[in-house]
Amino acid sequence: MATVEQTYLHSELLKRRERLQTALSVPTADASLAGLLKQVDSALEQMSSGTYGLCEACHESIEPDRLLADPLLRFCVDHLTSEERRALEGDLGLAARIQRGLLPKPEFSAAGWNARYHYEPLGVVSGDYCDLVEADGALNFLLGDVAGKGVAASMLMSHLHATFRSLMGVALAPAQLLESANRIFCESTMAGQYATLVYGRASASGEVELVSAGHCPVLVVRGKKVERLDATGVPLGMFCGSRYSSHRTRLEPNNHIVLYTDGLSEARNSAGEEYGLERISAHVSGNHHVAPASLLETCLSGVREFSAGAPRGDDMTVLVLQRAA
C-alpha cells in the first residue's frame, strides 16, 4: 500500500476504534463488537510494526483494492478458505449486476441525438463510468475512468453515478456542475483516489457544451475532419477547489462525438506498441453519415485488430453520439 493510503487507513481505523468503544459502553451492546475492537487494535499494531497489509499465510501483499474496501483483511485471495472464496465470488457477482444496472439503455436517443456505447470491464467489475440522461430538453452525457481497478474502483464509479444524478436536478452550467461534483468527491473519498471524466450537454440545435476533468481528448468528427477537444481541468478528487472551463461547439446533422477511456487509447499489441490517439482518429475520420452503432464498431474492430494476441490491460468504454439528420 502507498504511504498516503496507509495514512488514510490509519486515521480511519482510529475513528472506527473510537466508535466501537462508544458502542461498547452501552449495556446492551452486541458481544461481537468486542471482537471487532480486537481486530482494529491488531491492525493498528501491524501498522506500527510495518507488517500491515501482508497476508498471514504467505506474507505477500493483500490485494490493494480489497484492503481499501475492508482494512481488516488478513489474507490474500489465494489463501481464503473455500467458504470465504465462495462468499467473495457471490459479492463480486452481485456488484457486477448492480453496476450493469446503473448503465443507460444500449440504444439511447434524446433531444435530436442518437447515442451508442460499448462497456467492457477487464474483470468482473469496472472502474469506468458511462451515463446518458435526458433533462431540460437536452442530452446529458458522461464518461469517466476511476483510478485503479477492481472492487474499490467500482465502488467509486457507483459513487460518481449517484453524485451526478443528484446534481442534474439542480440548474447548473456544466462547469459549475463539475466543480460541485469535484468538491463532493474530494470530501467523500480517501487521499489518492481520483477520476478523470467528461461531462457534456447537447441540445436539439446542435449546440454542445462539455467539460473535461483530465480525461482523454474528445473527438468531434465532421466528415474527414477530426477535431480534438482537450481537458479543461484536472481530474476529480485531486483538489477540492478545482475550477473548470468549457468547450463550446456546434455539430451539423450526421456529425459525431467520440468519447473513450484509456483502455482504448492505451491498448497495446504483442510488440508492446500503444494504439494511440492517431489511430483512433484515423478510424473515425470520413465516417460522416454512418449510424453511431457502425462508427462504434469501427472503433472496436480497429483496436481488436491492432491488439490481437496481446492481453488486455484495462477496462474499456467507448461512447459515440451523433446529431440526428
mmCIF file of C-alpha atoms in Angstrom:
data_model
loop_
_atom_site.group_PDB
_atom_site.id
_atom_site.type_symbol
_atom_site.label_atom_id
_atom_site.label_comp_id
_atom_site.label_asym_id
_atom_site.label_seq_id
_atom_site.Cartn_x
_atom_site.Cartn_y
_atom_site.Cartn_z
ATOM 1 C CA MET A 1 0.000 0.000 0.000
ATOM 2 C CA ALA A 2 1.189 3.524 -0.743
ATOM 3 C CA THR A 3 2.105 5.716 2.224
ATOM 4 C CA VAL A 4 -0.795 8.092 1.580
ATOM 5 C CA GLU A 5 -3.232 5.161 1.632
ATOM 6 C CA GLN A 6 -1.774 3.800 4.874
ATOM 7 C CA THR A 7 -2.035 7.250 6.442
ATOM 8 C CA TYR A 8 -5.675 7.414 5.449
ATOM 9 C CA LEU A 9 -6.429 3.889 6.669
ATOM 10 C CA HIS A 10 -4.677 4.621 9.959
ATOM 11 C CA SER A 11 -6.942 7.618 10.565
ATOM 12 C CA GLU A 12 -9.994 5.578 9.540
ATOM 13 C CA LEU A 13 -9.106 2.765 11.927
ATOM 14 C CA LEU A 14 -8.703 5.244 14.773
ATOM 15 C CA LYS A 15 -12.171 6.646 14.016
ATOM 16 C CA ARG A 16 -13.662 3.150 13.936
ATOM 17 C CA ARG A 17 -11.923 2.285 17.216
ATOM 18 C CA GLU A 18 -13.451 5.336 18.882
ATOM 19 C CA ARG A 19 -16.914 4.444 17.593
ATOM 20 C CA LEU A 20 -16.562 0.845 18.742
ATOM 21 C CA GLN A 21 -15.564 1.981 22.219
ATOM 22 C CA THR A 22 -18.602 4.266 22.347
ATOM 23 C CA ALA A 23 -20.884 1.446 21.209
ATOM 24 C CA LEU A 24 -19.384 -0.973 23.744
ATOM 25 C CA SER A 25 -20.106 1.450 26.605
ATOM 26 C CA VAL A 26 -23.829 0.754 26.132
ATOM 27 C CA PRO A 27 -25.029 -2.090 28.415
ATOM 28 C CA THR A 28 -26.970 -3.751 25.580
ATOM 29 C CA ALA A 29 -24.013 -3.725 23.159
ATOM 30 C CA ASP A 30 -23.628 -6.833 20.978
ATOM 31 C CA ALA A 31 -20.767 -9.092 22.084
ATOM 32 C CA SER A 32 -19.355 -9.212 18.547
ATOM 33 C CA LEU A 33 -18.274 -5.564 18.866
ATOM 34 C CA ALA A 34 -15.527 -6.588 21.299
ATOM 35 C CA GLY A 35 -14.115 -8.923 18.670
ATOM 36 C CA LEU A 36 -14.134 -6.147 16.087
ATOM 37 C CA LEU A 37 -12.288 -3.864 18.508
ATOM 38 C CA LYS A 38 -9.571 -6.512 18.897
ATOM 39 C CA GLN A 39 -9.231 -6.738 15.107
ATOM 40 C CA VAL A 40 -8.882 -2.953 14.834
ATOM 41 C CA ASP A 41 -6.241 -2.921 17.586
ATOM 42 C CA SER A 42 -4.375 -5.711 15.826
ATOM 43 C CA ALA A 43 -4.401 -3.786 12.529
ATOM 44 C CA LEU A 44 -3.073 -0.660 14.280
ATOM 45 C CA GLU A 45 -0.284 -2.712 15.865
ATOM 46 C CA GLN A 46 0.626 -4.122 12.448
ATOM 47 C CA MET A 47 0.843 -0.586 11.072
ATOM 48 C CA SER A 48 3.246 0.318 13.858
ATOM 49 C CA SER A 49 5.427 -2.728 13.167
ATOM 50 C CA GLY A 50 5.349 -2.316 9.373
ATOM 51 C CA THR A 51 3.542 -5.603 8.704
ATOM 52 C CA TYR A 52 0.122 -4.187 7.857
ATOM 53 C CA GLY A 53 -1.372 -5.348 4.563
ATOM 54 C CA LEU A 54 0.604 -8.608 4.451
ATOM 55 C CA CYS A 55 -1.157 -11.956 4.126
ATOM 56 C CA GLU A 56 -0.740 -14.003 7.302
ATOM 57 C CA ALA A 57 -0.351 -17.201 5.256
ATOM 58 C CA CYS A 58 2.145 -16.279 2.519
ATOM 59 C CA HIS A 59 3.375 -12.896 3.815
ATOM 60 C CA GLU A 60 2.782 -11.340 0.384
ATOM 61 C CA SER A 61 0.764 -8.141 -0.025
ATOM 62 C CA ILE A 62 -3.011 -8.390 0.168
ATOM 63 C CA GLU A 63 -4.718 -7.027 -2.959
ATOM 64 C CA PRO A 64 -4.841 -3.211 -2.503
ATOM 65 C CA ASP A 65 -8.409 -2.788 -3.778
ATOM 66 C CA ARG A 66 -9.669 -5.393 -1.306
ATOM 67 C CA LEU A 67 -7.761 -3.810 1.565
ATOM 68 C CA LEU A 68 -9.167 -0.383 0.752
ATOM 69 C CA ALA A 69 -12.673 -1.852 0.798
ATOM 70 C CA ASP A 70 -12.028 -3.712 4.087
ATOM 71 C CA PRO A 71 -8.985 -2.553 6.130
ATOM 72 C CA LEU A 72 -9.284 -5.547 8.494
ATOM 73 C CA LEU A 73 -8.467 -8.215 5.888
ATOM 74 C CA ARG A 74 -5.775 -10.685 6.920
ATOM 75 C CA PHE A 75 -5.435 -12.973 3.900
ATOM 76 C CA CYS A 76 -4.915 -12.523 0.158
ATOM 77 C CA VAL A 77 -7.345 -14.113 -2.307
ATOM 78 C CA ASP A 78 -5.100 -17.149 -2.812
ATOM 79 C CA HIS A 79 -5.366 -18.057 0.864
ATOM 80 C CA LEU A 80 -9.060 -17.608 1.518
ATOM 81 C CA THR A 81 -10.982 -20.627 2.703
ATOM 82 C CA SER A 82 -13.397 -22.250 0.255
ATOM 83 C CA GLU A 83 -16.303 -20.674 2.105
ATOM 84 C CA GLU A 84 -14.675 -17.224 2.031
ATOM 85 C CA ARG A 85 -13.876 -17.586 -1.664
ATOM 86 C CA ARG A 86 -17.491 -18.507 -2.476
ATOM 87 C CA ALA A 87 -18.702 -15.519 -0.460
ATOM 88 C CA LEU A 88 -16.295 -13.205 -2.309
ATOM 89 C CA GLU A 89 -17.393 -14.569 -5.685
ATOM 90 C CA GLY A 90 -21.009 -14.038 -4.694
ATOM 91 C CA ASP A 91 -20.301 -10.456 -3.624
ATOM 92 C CA LEU A 92 -18.464 -9.729 -6.878
ATOM 93 C CA GLY A 93 -21.303 -11.198 -8.915
ATOM 94 C CA LEU A 94 -23.804 -9.031 -7.055
ATOM 95 C CA ALA A 95 -21.581 -5.946 -7.513
ATOM 96 C CA ALA A 96 -21.355 -6.651 -11.253
ATOM 97 C CA ARG A 97 -25.150 -6.932 -11.570
ATOM 98 C CA ILE A 98 -25.636 -3.695 -9.644
ATOM 99 C CA GLN A 99 -23.064 -1.942 -11.812
ATOM 100 C CA ARG A 100 -24.670 -3.166 -15.020
ATOM 101 C CA GLY A 101 -27.996 -1.903 -13.707
ATOM 102 C CA LEU A 102 -26.560 1.615 -13.445
ATOM 103 C CA LEU A 103 -25.708 1.761 -17.147
ATOM 104 C CA PRO A 104 -28.035 3.582 -19.572
ATOM 105 C CA LYS A 105 -30.059 1.763 -22.218
ATOM 106 C CA PRO A 106 -27.836 0.351 -25.015
ATOM 107 C CA GLU A 107 -29.788 2.321 -27.647
ATOM 108 C CA PHE A 108 -30.397 5.855 -26.451
ATOM 109 C CA SER A 109 -31.955 8.784 -28.331
ATOM 110 C CA ALA A 110 -32.911 12.182 -26.920
ATOM 111 C CA ALA A 111 -33.096 15.859 -27.887
ATOM 112 C CA GLY A 112 -32.230 15.194 -31.537
ATOM 113 C CA TRP A 113 -29.209 12.991 -30.723
ATOM 114 C CA ASN A 114 -28.550 9.262 -31.012
ATOM 115 C CA ALA A 115 -26.041 7.507 -28.758
ATOM 116 C CA ARG A 116 -24.472 4.052 -28.563
ATOM 117 C CA TYR A 117 -21.784 2.791 -26.200
ATOM 118 C CA HIS A 118 -19.582 -0.217 -25.519
ATOM 119 C CA TYR A 119 -18.758 -1.111 -21.899
ATOM 120 C CA GLU A 120 -16.129 -3.821 -21.376
ATOM 121 C CA PRO A 121 -14.727 -4.430 -17.867
ATOM 122 C CA LEU A 122 -11.304 -6.032 -17.554
ATOM 123 C CA GLY A 123 -12.547 -8.187 -14.671
ATOM 124 C CA VAL A 124 -15.874 -8.853 -13.022
ATOM 125 C CA VAL A 125 -16.421 -5.184 -12.144
ATOM 126 C CA SER A 126 -15.175 -1.962 -13.702
ATOM 127 C CA GLY A 127 -13.922 1.488 -12.719
ATOM 128 C CA ASP A 128 -15.243 3.021 -15.954
ATOM 129 C CA TYR A 129 -18.303 5.263 -15.789
ATOM 130 C CA CYS A 130 -20.844 5.946 -18.532
ATOM 131 C CA ASP A 131 -24.223 7.639 -18.338
ATOM 132 C CA LEU A 132 -26.802 9.276 -20.620
ATOM 133 C CA VAL A 133 -29.619 11.393 -19.212
ATOM 134 C CA GLU A 134 -32.311 13.488 -20.905
ATOM 135 C CA ALA A 135 -33.007 16.587 -18.832
ATOM 136 C CA ASP A 136 -34.457 20.025 -19.592
ATOM 137 C CA GLY A 137 -34.691 19.273 -23.305
ATOM 138 C CA ALA A 138 -31.024 18.324 -23.666
ATOM 139 C CA LEU A 139 -28.953 15.157 -23.736
ATOM 140 C CA ASN A 140 -26.521 15.000 -20.826
ATOM 141 C CA PHE A 141 -23.624 12.614 -21.422
ATOM 142 C CA LEU A 142 -20.880 11.449 -19.086
ATOM 143 C CA LEU A 143 -17.910 9.164 -19.468
ATOM 144 C CA GLY A 144 -15.157 8.661 -16.922
ATOM 145 C CA ASP A 145 -12.452 6.445 -15.507
ATOM 146 C CA VAL A 146 -11.733 5.953 -11.804
ATOM 147 C CA ALA A 147 -8.076 5.431 -10.900
ATOM 148 C CA GLY A 148 -7.365 1.788 -10.088
ATOM 149 C CA LYS A 149 -9.237 -1.407 -10.826
ATOM 150 C CA GLY A 150 -11.455 -3.942 -9.137
ATOM 151 C CA VAL A 151 -13.886 -3.544 -6.265
ATOM 152 C CA ALA A 152 -12.596 -0.235 -4.888
ATOM 153 C CA ALA A 153 -12.754 1.412 -8.327
ATOM 154 C CA SER A 154 -16.238 0.030 -8.984
ATOM 155 C CA MET A 155 -17.468 1.445 -5.664
ATOM 156 C CA LEU A 156 -16.184 4.889 -6.657
ATOM 157 C CA MET A 157 -17.838 4.513 -10.057
ATOM 158 C CA SER A 158 -21.175 3.959 -8.291
ATOM 159 C CA HIS A 159 -20.465 6.974 -6.100
ATOM 160 C CA LEU A 160 -19.921 9.158 -9.180
ATOM 161 C CA HIS A 161 -23.154 7.904 -10.714
ATOM 162 C CA ALA A 162 -25.164 8.888 -7.631
ATOM 163 C CA THR A 163 -23.411 12.254 -7.358
ATOM 164 C CA PHE A 164 -24.075 13.328 -10.943
ATOM 165 C CA ARG A 165 -27.644 12.007 -10.984
ATOM 166 C CA SER A 166 -28.347 14.138 -7.899
ATOM 167 C CA LEU A 167 -26.656 17.268 -9.254
ATOM 168 C CA MET A 168 -28.506 17.115 -12.569
ATOM 169 C CA GLY A 169 -31.643 18.086 -10.732
ATOM 170 C CA VAL A 170 -30.065 21.467 -9.937
ATOM 171 C CA ALA A 171 -29.899 24.235 -12.540
ATOM 172 C CA LEU A 172 -26.118 24.444 -13.003
ATOM 173 C CA ALA A 173 -23.968 25.086 -16.062
ATOM 174 C CA PRO A 174 -21.685 22.129 -16.953
ATOM 175 C CA ALA A 175 -18.554 23.761 -15.476
ATOM 176 C CA GLN A 176 -20.353 24.630 -12.240
ATOM 177 C CA LEU A 177 -21.837 21.154 -12.007
ATOM 178 C CA LEU A 178 -18.389 19.574 -12.380
ATOM 179 C CA GLU A 179 -16.946 21.883 -9.707
ATOM 180 C CA SER A 180 -19.714 20.828 -7.305
ATOM 181 C CA ALA A 181 -19.157 17.147 -8.120
ATOM 182 C CA ASN A 182 -15.438 17.584 -7.529
ATOM 183 C CA ARG A 183 -15.989 19.056 -4.047
ATOM 184 C CA ILE A 184 -18.322 16.197 -3.114
ATOM 185 C CA PHE A 185 -15.887 13.623 -4.480
ATOM 186 C CA CYS A 186 -12.944 15.180 -2.606
ATOM 187 C CA GLU A 187 -14.776 15.281 0.685
ATOM 188 C CA SER A 188 -16.096 11.720 0.500
ATOM 189 C CA THR A 189 -13.080 9.753 -0.774
ATOM 190 C CA MET A 190 -9.647 8.989 0.569
ATOM 191 C CA ALA A 191 -6.446 10.754 -0.393
ATOM 192 C CA GLY A 192 -5.015 9.439 -3.646
ATOM 193 C CA GLN A 193 -8.359 8.486 -5.164
ATOM 194 C CA TYR A 194 -9.375 10.416 -8.264
ATOM 195 C CA ALA A 195 -11.295 10.083 -11.508
ATOM 196 C CA THR A 196 -10.976 11.544 -14.988
ATOM 197 C CA LEU A 197 -14.315 12.449 -16.517
ATOM 198 C CA VAL A 198 -16.076 14.255 -19.365
ATOM 199 C CA TYR A 199 -19.477 15.829 -18.809
ATOM 200 C CA GLY A 200 -21.371 17.366 -21.709
ATOM 201 C CA ARG A 201 -24.752 18.779 -22.614
ATOM 202 C CA ALA A 202 -26.073 18.592 -26.188
ATOM 203 C CA SER A 203 -29.146 20.499 -27.358
ATOM 204 C CA ALA A 204 -31.505 19.844 -30.277
ATOM 205 C CA SER A 205 -29.991 22.824 -32.125
ATOM 206 C CA GLY A 206 -26.637 21.034 -32.306
ATOM 207 C CA GLU A 207 -25.002 23.191 -29.631
ATOM 208 C CA VAL A 208 -22.695 21.226 -27.327
ATOM 209 C CA GLU A 209 -21.005 22.365 -24.134
ATOM 210 C CA LEU A 210 -18.607 19.986 -22.439
ATOM 211 C CA VAL A 211 -16.116 19.986 -19.592
ATOM 212 C CA SER A 212 -13.239 17.531 -19.200
ATOM 213 C CA ALA A 213 -11.655 16.763 -15.838
ATOM 214 C CA GLY A 214 -8.286 15.446 -17.011
ATOM 215 C CA HIS A 215 -9.839 12.900 -19.370
ATOM 216 C CA CYS A 216 -8.668 11.627 -22.758
ATOM 217 C CA PRO A 217 -9.240 14.087 -25.651
ATOM 218 C CA VAL A 218 -12.796 14.140 -27.005
ATOM 219 C CA LEU A 219 -13.038 13.721 -30.783
ATOM 220 C CA VAL A 220 -15.531 15.707 -32.863
ATOM 221 C CA VAL A 221 -15.948 14.083 -36.282
ATOM 222 C CA ARG A 222 -17.086 16.287 -39.161
ATOM 223 C CA GLY A 223 -16.628 14.098 -42.214
ATOM 224 C CA LYS A 224 -12.897 13.708 -42.857
ATOM 225 C CA LYS A 225 -12.091 16.413 -40.319
ATOM 226 C CA VAL A 226 -11.499 15.245 -36.734
ATOM 227 C CA GLU A 227 -11.289 17.968 -34.088
ATOM 228 C CA ARG A 228 -9.645 17.238 -30.731
ATOM 229 C CA LEU A 229 -11.023 18.787 -27.519
ATOM 230 C CA ASP A 230 -8.502 18.508 -24.695
ATOM 231 C CA ALA A 231 -9.074 18.521 -20.932
ATOM 232 C CA THR A 232 -10.293 21.766 -19.357
ATOM 233 C CA GLY A 233 -9.155 20.946 -15.816
ATOM 234 C CA VAL A 234 -7.554 18.355 -13.523
ATOM 235 C CA PRO A 235 -9.156 15.019 -12.507
ATOM 236 C CA LEU A 236 -11.883 14.938 -9.890
ATOM 237 C CA GLY A 237 -10.596 14.371 -6.373
ATOM 238 C CA MET A 238 -7.170 15.964 -6.753
ATOM 239 C CA PHE A 239 -8.009 19.402 -5.346
ATOM 240 C CA CYS A 240 -11.267 20.367 -3.644
ATOM 241 C CA GLY A 241 -11.175 23.883 -5.072
ATOM 242 C CA SER A 242 -10.527 22.956 -8.711
ATOM 243 C CA ARG A 243 -12.128 25.200 -11.318
ATOM 244 C CA TYR A 244 -13.176 24.135 -14.818
ATOM 245 C CA SER A 245 -13.844 25.852 -18.124
ATOM 246 C CA SER A 246 -15.988 24.633 -21.015
ATOM 247 C CA HIS A 247 -15.581 23.758 -24.661
ATOM 248 C CA ARG A 248 -18.445 25.045 -26.811
ATOM 249 C CA THR A 249 -19.041 23.770 -30.312
ATOM 250 C CA ARG A 250 -21.855 23.153 -32.758
ATOM 251 C CA LEU A 251 -22.417 19.982 -34.757
ATOM 252 C CA GLU A 252 -24.273 19.687 -38.024
ATOM 253 C CA PRO A 253 -26.626 16.760 -38.722
ATOM 254 C CA ASN A 254 -24.740 13.447 -39.001
ATOM 255 C CA ASN A 255 -21.629 14.810 -37.212
ATOM 256 C CA HIS A 256 -20.314 12.660 -34.333
ATOM 257 C CA ILE A 257 -18.721 12.995 -30.920
ATOM 258 C CA VAL A 258 -16.483 10.119 -29.788
ATOM 259 C CA LEU A 259 -15.515 9.628 -26.140
ATOM 260 C CA TYR A 260 -13.454 6.769 -24.724
ATOM 261 C CA THR A 261 -11.437 5.654 -21.718
ATOM 262 C CA ASP A 262 -7.727 4.905 -21.878
ATOM 263 C CA GLY A 263 -8.481 1.210 -22.194
ATOM 264 C CA LEU A 264 -8.917 2.075 -25.878
ATOM 265 C CA SER A 265 -6.131 4.606 -26.449
ATOM 266 C CA GLU A 266 -3.560 2.739 -24.331
ATOM 267 C CA ALA A 267 -4.291 -0.759 -25.644
ATOM 268 C CA ARG A 268 -1.072 -2.469 -26.748
ATOM 269 C CA ASN A 269 -0.156 -5.028 -29.372
ATOM 270 C CA SER A 270 2.072 -8.070 -28.892
ATOM 271 C CA ALA A 271 5.151 -5.884 -29.507
ATOM 272 C CA GLY A 272 4.178 -3.534 -26.673
ATOM 273 C CA GLU A 273 3.249 -0.663 -29.004
ATOM 274 C CA GLU A 274 0.417 1.624 -27.864
ATOM 275 C CA TYR A 275 -2.703 2.053 -30.000
ATOM 276 C CA GLY A 276 -2.808 5.818 -29.520
ATOM 277 C CA LEU A 277 -4.957 8.778 -30.442
ATOM 278 C CA GLU A 278 -3.775 8.998 -34.049
ATOM 279 C CA ARG A 279 -5.038 5.505 -34.862
ATOM 280 C CA ILE A 280 -8.401 6.250 -33.234
ATOM 281 C CA SER A 281 -8.699 9.450 -35.268
ATOM 282 C CA ALA A 282 -7.807 7.643 -38.486
ATOM 283 C CA HIS A 283 -10.520 5.027 -37.910
ATOM 284 C CA VAL A 284 -13.293 7.543 -37.227
ATOM 285 C CA SER A 285 -12.298 10.007 -39.963
ATOM 286 C CA GLY A 286 -14.564 10.038 -43.012
ATOM 287 C CA ASN A 287 -17.472 8.296 -41.281
ATOM 288 C CA HIS A 288 -19.877 11.191 -41.754
ATOM 289 C CA HIS A 289 -23.239 9.577 -42.483
ATOM 290 C CA VAL A 290 -22.865 6.242 -40.651
ATOM 291 C CA ALA A 291 -25.041 5.434 -37.665
ATOM 292 C CA PRO A 292 -23.474 5.600 -34.174
ATOM 293 C CA ALA A 293 -23.520 1.803 -33.898
ATOM 294 C CA SER A 294 -21.483 1.500 -37.102
ATOM 295 C CA LEU A 295 -18.907 4.073 -36.012
ATOM 296 C CA LEU A 296 -18.669 2.358 -32.640
ATOM 297 C CA GLU A 297 -17.972 -0.979 -34.333
ATOM 298 C CA THR A 298 -15.318 0.710 -36.483
ATOM 299 C CA CYS A 299 -13.528 1.865 -33.323
ATOM 300 C CA LEU A 300 -13.720 -1.566 -31.712
ATOM 301 C CA SER A 301 -12.672 -3.549 -34.763
ATOM 302 C CA GLY A 302 -9.673 -1.246 -35.204
ATOM 303 C CA VAL A 303 -8.308 -1.777 -31.700
ATOM 304 C CA ARG A 304 -9.061 -5.507 -31.731
ATOM 305 C CA GLU A 305 -7.172 -5.986 -34.977
ATOM 306 C CA PHE A 306 -4.252 -3.948 -33.608
ATOM 307 C CA SER A 307 -4.023 -5.761 -30.253
ATOM 308 C CA ALA A 308 -4.829 -9.300 -31.459
ATOM 309 C CA GLY A 309 -2.829 -11.801 -29.423
ATOM 310 C CA ALA A 310 -1.952 -9.332 -26.662
ATOM 311 C CA PRO A 311 -3.628 -9.436 -23.228
ATOM 312 C CA ARG A 312 -5.913 -6.544 -22.277
ATOM 313 C CA GLY A 313 -4.657 -4.304 -19.512
ATOM 314 C CA ASP A 314 -7.604 -2.115 -18.562
ATOM 315 C CA ASP A 315 -11.354 -1.568 -18.651
ATOM 316 C CA MET A 316 -12.539 -0.129 -21.970
ATOM 317 C CA THR A 317 -15.564 2.067 -22.644
ATOM 318 C CA VAL A 318 -16.394 3.900 -25.876
ATOM 319 C CA LEU A 319 -19.332 6.290 -26.340
ATOM 320 C CA VAL A 320 -20.472 7.646 -29.730
ATOM 321 C CA LEU A 321 -23.047 10.416 -30.134
ATOM 322 C CA GLN A 322 -24.482 11.620 -33.431
ATOM 323 C CA ARG A 323 -26.662 14.596 -34.172
ATOM 324 C CA ALA A 324 -29.691 13.235 -35.954
ATOM 325 C CA ALA A 325 -30.339 14.251 -39.576
#
